[in-house]
Short mmCIF file of C-alpha atoms in Angstrom, two decimals:
data_model
loop_
_atom_site.label_atom_id
_atom_site.label_comp_id
_atom_site.label_asym_id
_atom_site.label_seq_id
_atom_site.Cartn_x
_atom_site.Cartn_y
_atom_site.Cartn_z
CA MET A 92 -31.30 20.08 11.58
CA ALA A 93 -30.10 22.40 14.23
CA ILE A 94 -26.95 21.15 15.98
CA ARG A 95 -25.06 22.33 18.78
CA LEU A 96 -21.71 20.76 18.65
CA GLY A 97 -19.03 20.82 21.46
CA VAL A 98 -15.36 20.43 20.99
CA VAL A 99 -12.97 18.84 23.72
CA MET A 100 -9.37 20.22 22.32
CA ASP A 101 -5.93 21.46 23.36
CA PRO A 102 -5.94 25.46 23.50
CA ILE A 103 -7.18 26.58 20.03
CA SER A 104 -5.02 29.60 20.04
CA ALA A 105 -1.91 27.53 20.34
CA ILE A 106 -2.68 24.94 17.25
CA HIS A 107 -0.86 24.84 14.16
CA TYR A 108 -3.43 26.51 11.64
CA GLY A 109 -2.28 25.06 8.24
CA LYS A 110 -2.18 21.47 9.77
CA ASP A 111 -4.48 21.22 12.48
CA SER A 112 -7.33 18.50 11.66
CA THR A 113 -9.72 19.54 14.28
CA LEU A 114 -10.04 23.11 12.98
CA ALA A 115 -10.83 21.50 9.50
CA MET A 116 -13.78 19.56 11.45
CA LEU A 117 -14.90 22.73 12.89
CA LEU A 118 -15.27 24.85 9.73
CA ALA A 119 -17.11 21.96 8.01
CA ALA A 120 -19.58 21.97 11.15
CA GLN A 121 -20.06 25.63 11.08
CA ALA A 122 -20.22 25.55 7.35
CA ARG A 123 -23.83 23.55 7.81
CA GLY A 124 -24.86 25.97 10.29
CA TRP A 125 -24.27 24.06 13.60
CA SER A 126 -23.23 26.44 16.46
CA LEU A 127 -20.03 25.24 18.40
CA VAL A 128 -19.24 25.17 21.60
CA TYR A 129 -15.55 24.94 22.82
CA PHE A 130 -13.90 23.21 26.06
CA GLU A 131 -10.75 22.07 27.36
CA GLN A 132 -10.17 19.37 29.96
CA ARG A 133 -10.07 21.90 32.70
CA ASP A 134 -13.58 23.07 31.97
CA LEU A 135 -15.30 19.60 32.22
CA TRP A 136 -16.67 18.06 35.78
CA LEU A 137 -19.24 15.74 37.30
CA ARG A 138 -21.59 16.83 39.91
CA ASP A 139 -23.88 14.10 41.36
CA GLY A 140 -23.47 11.95 38.03
CA ILE A 141 -24.10 14.71 35.61
CA ALA A 142 -21.45 15.67 33.07
CA TRP A 143 -21.21 19.54 33.07
CA GLY A 144 -18.99 21.83 31.30
CA ARG A 145 -17.96 25.69 30.97
CA GLY A 146 -17.86 26.18 27.51
CA GLN A 147 -17.50 28.98 25.18
CA PRO A 148 -19.49 29.67 22.17
CA LEU A 149 -16.83 29.60 19.06
CA THR A 150 -16.71 30.82 15.94
CA VAL A 151 -13.91 29.56 13.07
CA LYS A 152 -12.75 31.23 10.16
CA ALA A 153 -10.31 30.09 7.29
CA ASP A 154 -7.86 32.95 8.44
CA PRO A 155 -4.18 31.90 9.31
CA ALA A 156 -4.23 35.26 11.01
CA ALA A 157 -7.13 35.00 13.08
CA TRP A 158 -9.06 31.68 12.93
CA PHE A 159 -11.21 31.82 15.73
CA THR A 160 -13.36 33.93 18.45
CA LEU A 161 -14.55 32.79 21.57
CA GLY A 162 -17.83 34.14 23.47
CA GLU A 163 -18.54 34.52 27.27
CA PRO A 164 -18.02 31.06 29.30
CA GLU A 165 -21.35 29.57 30.12
CA ARG A 166 -22.18 26.47 32.40
CA ILE A 167 -23.68 23.76 29.81
CA ARG A 168 -25.09 20.24 30.59
CA LEU A 169 -22.86 18.29 28.29
CA GLY A 170 -25.94 15.73 27.71
CA GLN A 171 -27.76 18.77 26.35
CA LEU A 172 -25.19 18.97 23.64
CA ASP A 173 -26.20 17.28 20.29
CA GLY A 174 -22.68 15.87 19.72
CA ILE A 175 -19.07 16.14 21.45
CA LEU A 176 -16.10 15.81 19.38
CA MET A 177 -13.25 14.68 21.79
CA ARG A 178 -10.03 16.10 20.06
CA LYS A 179 -7.73 16.48 23.01
CA ASP A 180 -4.12 15.11 21.96
CA PRO A 181 -2.22 12.68 23.75
CA PRO A 182 -0.54 11.68 25.71
CA PHE A 183 -2.82 9.13 26.82
CA ASP A 184 -2.41 9.50 30.68
CA THR A 185 -4.53 9.44 34.08
CA GLU A 186 -6.15 12.52 33.05
CA TYR A 187 -7.29 11.77 29.74
CA ILE A 188 -9.00 8.62 30.81
CA TYR A 189 -10.70 10.73 33.47
CA THR A 190 -12.24 12.80 30.99
CA THR A 191 -13.62 10.06 29.24
CA TYR A 192 -15.60 9.19 32.11
CA ILE A 193 -16.97 12.46 31.94
CA LEU A 194 -17.55 12.27 28.61
CA GLU A 195 -19.32 8.63 28.88
CA ARG A 196 -21.69 10.22 31.32
CA ALA A 197 -22.43 13.00 28.97
CA GLU A 198 -23.19 10.08 26.28
CA SER A 199 -25.55 8.51 28.75
CA GLN A 200 -27.33 11.80 29.32
CA GLY A 201 -27.94 12.43 25.26
CA ALA A 202 -24.86 13.63 23.75
CA ARG A 203 -23.14 11.74 20.89
CA VAL A 204 -19.40 11.87 21.62
CA VAL A 205 -16.88 11.48 18.93
CA ASN A 206 -14.83 8.99 19.25
CA ARG A 207 -17.04 7.21 21.79
CA PRO A 208 -15.40 7.27 25.41
CA GLN A 209 -15.51 3.74 25.76
CA GLY A 210 -13.55 2.70 22.68
CA LEU A 211 -10.97 5.41 23.38
CA ARG A 212 -9.96 3.75 26.43
CA ASP A 213 -10.25 0.25 25.29
CA MET A 214 -8.53 0.56 21.98
CA ASN A 215 -4.69 1.12 22.77
CA GLU A 216 -3.54 2.71 19.34
CA LYS A 217 -0.82 -0.22 19.29
CA VAL A 218 -2.06 -2.98 21.37
CA TYR A 219 -5.55 -3.11 19.41
CA THR A 220 -3.68 -4.17 16.30
CA ALA A 221 -4.15 -7.47 18.05
CA TRP A 222 -7.62 -7.78 16.90
CA PHE A 223 -6.25 -7.88 13.44
CA PRO A 224 -3.52 -9.93 13.38
CA GLN A 225 -4.28 -11.00 9.46
CA CYS A 226 -3.52 -7.27 8.97
CA CYS A 227 -0.20 -7.01 10.68
CA ALA A 228 3.19 -7.94 10.43
CA PRO A 229 4.66 -10.22 13.31
CA THR A 230 3.90 -8.55 16.47
CA LEU A 231 5.46 -8.97 20.39
CA ILE A 232 3.74 -7.38 23.44
CA THR A 233 5.83 -8.01 26.34
CA ARG A 234 7.35 -7.30 29.64
CA SER A 235 10.03 -9.87 29.15
CA MET A 236 13.55 -8.73 27.88
CA GLY A 237 14.62 -12.15 26.94
CA ASP A 238 11.42 -12.54 24.89
CA MET A 239 12.23 -9.17 23.13
CA ALA A 240 15.81 -10.56 22.16
CA ALA A 241 14.31 -13.84 21.07
CA PHE A 242 11.85 -11.68 18.87
CA LEU A 243 14.90 -9.99 17.45
CA ALA A 244 16.88 -13.20 16.91
CA GLU A 245 14.11 -14.71 14.73
CA HIS A 246 13.42 -11.71 12.45
CA GLY A 247 16.67 -10.22 12.18
CA LYS A 248 15.44 -6.83 12.34
CA ILE A 249 12.83 -5.35 14.47
CA VAL A 250 11.28 -1.83 15.44
CA CYS A 251 10.73 -1.22 19.20
CA LYS A 252 8.28 1.42 21.02
CA PRO A 253 6.79 2.00 24.02
CA LEU A 254 2.65 1.51 24.26
CA HIS A 255 2.02 4.81 25.26
CA GLY A 256 4.44 6.95 22.73
CA MET A 257 3.23 9.32 20.27
CA GLY A 258 4.79 11.42 17.32
CA GLY A 259 7.65 9.07 16.72
CA ARG A 260 9.06 9.46 20.35
CA SER A 261 11.01 6.66 21.71
CA ILE A 262 11.14 4.24 18.47
CA PHE A 263 13.95 2.02 18.09
CA VAL A 264 14.99 0.06 15.21
CA LEU A 265 17.57 -2.85 16.26
CA GLU A 266 19.32 -5.44 14.27
CA GLN A 267 20.65 -8.83 15.24
CA HIS A 268 24.01 -8.25 17.72
CA ASP A 269 23.34 -4.37 18.01
CA LYS A 270 25.46 -3.87 21.06
CA ASN A 271 22.66 -1.21 22.29
CA MET A 272 19.84 -4.26 22.26
CA GLY A 273 20.12 -4.51 26.24
CA VAL A 274 20.02 -1.01 27.16
CA VAL A 275 16.93 -0.54 24.69
CA PHE A 276 15.12 -3.51 26.05
CA GLU A 277 15.74 -2.16 29.61
CA THR A 278 14.55 1.22 28.82
CA LEU A 279 11.36 0.41 27.09
CA THR A 280 10.13 -2.07 29.77
CA GLU A 281 11.75 -0.53 32.71
CA TYR A 282 13.96 -3.34 33.45
CA GLY A 283 10.60 -5.96 32.85
CA GLN A 284 8.05 -3.41 34.74
CA ARG A 285 5.93 -2.11 31.83
CA PHE A 286 4.96 -3.64 28.48
CA ALA A 287 6.63 -2.67 25.31
CA ILE A 288 5.92 -3.58 21.72
CA ALA A 289 8.14 -5.00 19.15
CA GLN A 290 7.14 -5.45 15.26
CA ARG A 291 9.31 -7.00 12.62
CA TYR A 292 10.94 -4.14 10.70
CA LEU A 293 9.37 -3.33 7.35
CA PRO A 294 12.00 -2.20 4.79
CA GLU A 295 9.02 -0.41 2.79
CA ILE A 296 9.12 2.39 5.36
CA VAL A 297 12.33 3.76 3.26
CA THR A 298 10.65 4.16 -0.04
CA GLY A 299 7.18 3.78 0.34
CA GLY A 300 6.72 5.51 3.83
CA ASP A 301 4.25 5.24 6.62
CA THR A 302 0.77 5.75 5.27
CA ARG A 303 -2.00 7.10 7.18
CA VAL A 304 -5.29 5.99 5.74
CA LEU A 305 -8.26 7.66 7.55
CA LEU A 306 -11.35 6.21 8.02
CA VAL A 307 -14.85 7.97 8.41
CA ASP A 308 -17.50 5.85 10.00
CA GLY A 309 -15.68 2.86 8.93
CA GLU A 310 -15.14 3.87 5.15
CA PRO A 311 -11.91 4.83 4.02
CA LEU A 312 -10.92 8.01 2.27
CA PRO A 313 -9.90 7.15 -1.55
CA PHE A 314 -6.31 9.02 -0.74
CA GLY A 315 -3.78 8.39 2.06
CA LEU A 316 -1.19 10.55 3.68
CA ALA A 317 2.35 8.95 3.02
CA ARG A 318 5.10 9.94 5.60
CA ILE A 319 8.37 9.30 4.30
CA PRO A 320 11.41 9.62 6.57
CA GLN A 321 14.20 11.35 6.10
CA ALA A 322 17.46 9.89 4.78
CA HIS A 323 19.03 9.80 8.42
CA ASP A 324 15.69 8.97 10.18
CA ASN A 325 13.57 5.41 10.51
CA ARG A 326 10.47 7.44 11.60
CA GLY A 327 7.56 8.11 9.32
CA ASN A 328 5.87 10.69 11.69
CA LEU A 329 5.71 14.28 10.59
CA ALA A 330 6.53 15.43 13.97
CA ALA A 331 9.81 13.90 13.48
CA GLY A 332 10.52 15.69 10.28
CA ALA A 333 9.01 13.14 7.44
CA ARG A 334 8.03 14.26 4.22
CA ALA A 335 4.41 14.23 3.38
CA GLU A 336 2.97 12.74 0.05
CA VAL A 337 -0.89 12.32 -0.45
CA ARG A 338 -1.64 9.12 -2.96
CA PRO A 339 -4.25 7.14 -3.66
CA LEU A 340 -5.17 3.88 -1.59
CA THR A 341 -3.72 0.57 -2.89
CA ASP A 342 -5.99 -2.75 -3.29
CA ARG A 343 -4.20 -3.67 -0.34
CA GLU A 344 -4.84 -0.67 1.89
CA ARG A 345 -8.74 -0.80 0.92
CA TRP A 346 -8.56 -4.50 2.15
CA LEU A 347 -6.86 -3.33 5.41
CA ALA A 348 -9.79 -0.96 5.71
CA ALA A 349 -12.47 -3.38 4.76
CA GLN A 350 -11.17 -5.73 7.63
CA ILE A 351 -10.99 -3.11 10.47
CA GLY A 352 -13.53 -0.21 9.61
CA PRO A 353 -16.60 -2.15 10.40
CA THR A 354 -15.77 -3.25 13.71
CA LEU A 355 -14.72 0.27 14.64
CA ALA A 356 -17.72 2.14 13.34
CA ALA A 357 -19.85 -0.63 15.09
CA ALA A 358 -17.83 0.62 18.17
CA GLY A 359 -18.92 4.13 17.68
CA MET A 360 -15.15 5.09 16.39
CA LEU A 361 -16.18 7.44 13.42
CA PHE A 362 -12.82 9.03 12.78
CA VAL A 363 -9.74 6.57 12.73
CA GLY A 364 -6.23 6.46 11.32
CA LEU A 365 -4.57 3.04 10.12
CA ASP A 366 -0.79 3.31 10.05
CA VAL A 367 0.20 1.11 7.12
CA ILE A 368 3.87 0.00 6.23
CA GLY A 369 4.46 -2.11 3.41
CA GLY A 370 0.92 -3.31 3.45
CA TYR A 371 0.52 -4.07 7.31
CA VAL A 372 -1.41 -2.00 9.79
CA THR A 373 1.21 -0.90 12.73
CA GLU A 374 -1.11 1.48 14.59
CA ILE A 375 -5.02 2.10 14.90
CA ASN A 376 -5.13 5.79 15.81
CA VAL A 377 -8.44 6.61 17.65
CA THR A 378 -7.31 9.34 19.89
CA SER A 379 -7.03 12.43 17.95
CA PRO A 380 -6.12 11.22 14.32
CA THR A 381 -4.55 14.00 11.92
CA GLY A 382 -3.88 14.33 8.23
CA ILE A 383 -7.13 16.20 7.15
CA ARG A 384 -5.43 19.32 6.30
CA GLU A 385 -2.79 17.95 4.08
CA ILE A 386 -5.15 15.58 2.01
CA GLU A 387 -7.56 18.47 1.51
CA LYS A 388 -4.54 20.76 0.06
CA GLN A 389 -3.69 18.49 -2.41
CA HIS A 390 -7.07 16.83 -3.65
CA PRO A 391 -10.97 18.45 -3.57
CA ILE A 392 -12.30 16.39 -0.79
CA ASP A 393 -14.26 17.57 1.90
CA VAL A 394 -12.83 15.26 4.90
CA GLY A 395 -14.20 17.34 7.88
CA GLY A 396 -17.71 17.45 5.80
CA ARG A 397 -17.80 13.47 5.39
CA LEU A 398 -17.19 13.42 9.42
CA MET A 399 -20.24 15.82 10.04
CA ASP A 400 -22.34 13.84 7.56
CA ALA A 401 -21.43 10.79 9.81
CA ILE A 402 -22.53 12.45 13.08
CA GLU A 403 -25.47 13.74 11.55
CA ARG A 404 -26.67 10.00 10.55
CA ARG A 405 -25.83 9.12 13.85
CA LEU A 406 -27.97 11.63 15.46
CA ALA A 407 -31.15 11.15 13.07
CA PRO A 408 -32.33 7.65 14.65
CA ALA A 409 -32.60 9.69 17.94
CA GLY A 410 -34.72 12.20 16.37
CA ARG A 411 -31.97 14.98 17.02
#
């Protein structure tokens, strides 16, 4: 099957070659003989309901010194592409939402968009855990500073963060009677004007880390990427300096994947990252999950290839 695959991403010249999951996907697609077309958000537009893009033919290479080549831009009806990878990194802001509208029009006009635009809008990575309470530690989402204080009193130690954060930004760990409690609640909720999330603190983060479980079309990879915080930090985020360690999934992690994966796959979310601490899901990452390169470096598993297989399966019923 000759497939033409678009990708919407941040500037490819600025990615981290050794860590970028999107590059791993593109290398896997190209290895199958698929042709690649590169877009940034600024290259997309709508005209009379038609989704368009100014795309550049893209060639990728497994070369840390020169990993891509771009051709001349051309005007393309996005719906005429077989598939489009939406891999623009957060922040999930208004411009991101506008981009999903354009991609949803492309989807209605024939392209398979991964992950599905409606899911990107509907599944906030922190709030969407509420759809699977059996998989999560006690969690509160509220604007009320009083409710957050009561939640802290109930559990003794909690993690608080904004709903729009990423990469470990603005994550606070509070213990009962912490004198910073008031200012943290004020900062996160902007004095009760914004929703924030609080979760019971899970001490397993210290030794077991925060494990990224990657799902491809609802099925988990056999290995997870544990992010172990530095001794002086609470955050299990690689961007915040956590140490990466690849481990086989536990029975509990496979159970969590079985609880969540089918729902995500049915919604067209083909590549998702569950963040798991102490056997509990803390986030469901749908916008631009990472971790492929770290896993592939330690185990002979073609993660990008599995995703391309899933995309090809989804294209086949439409005769693409």
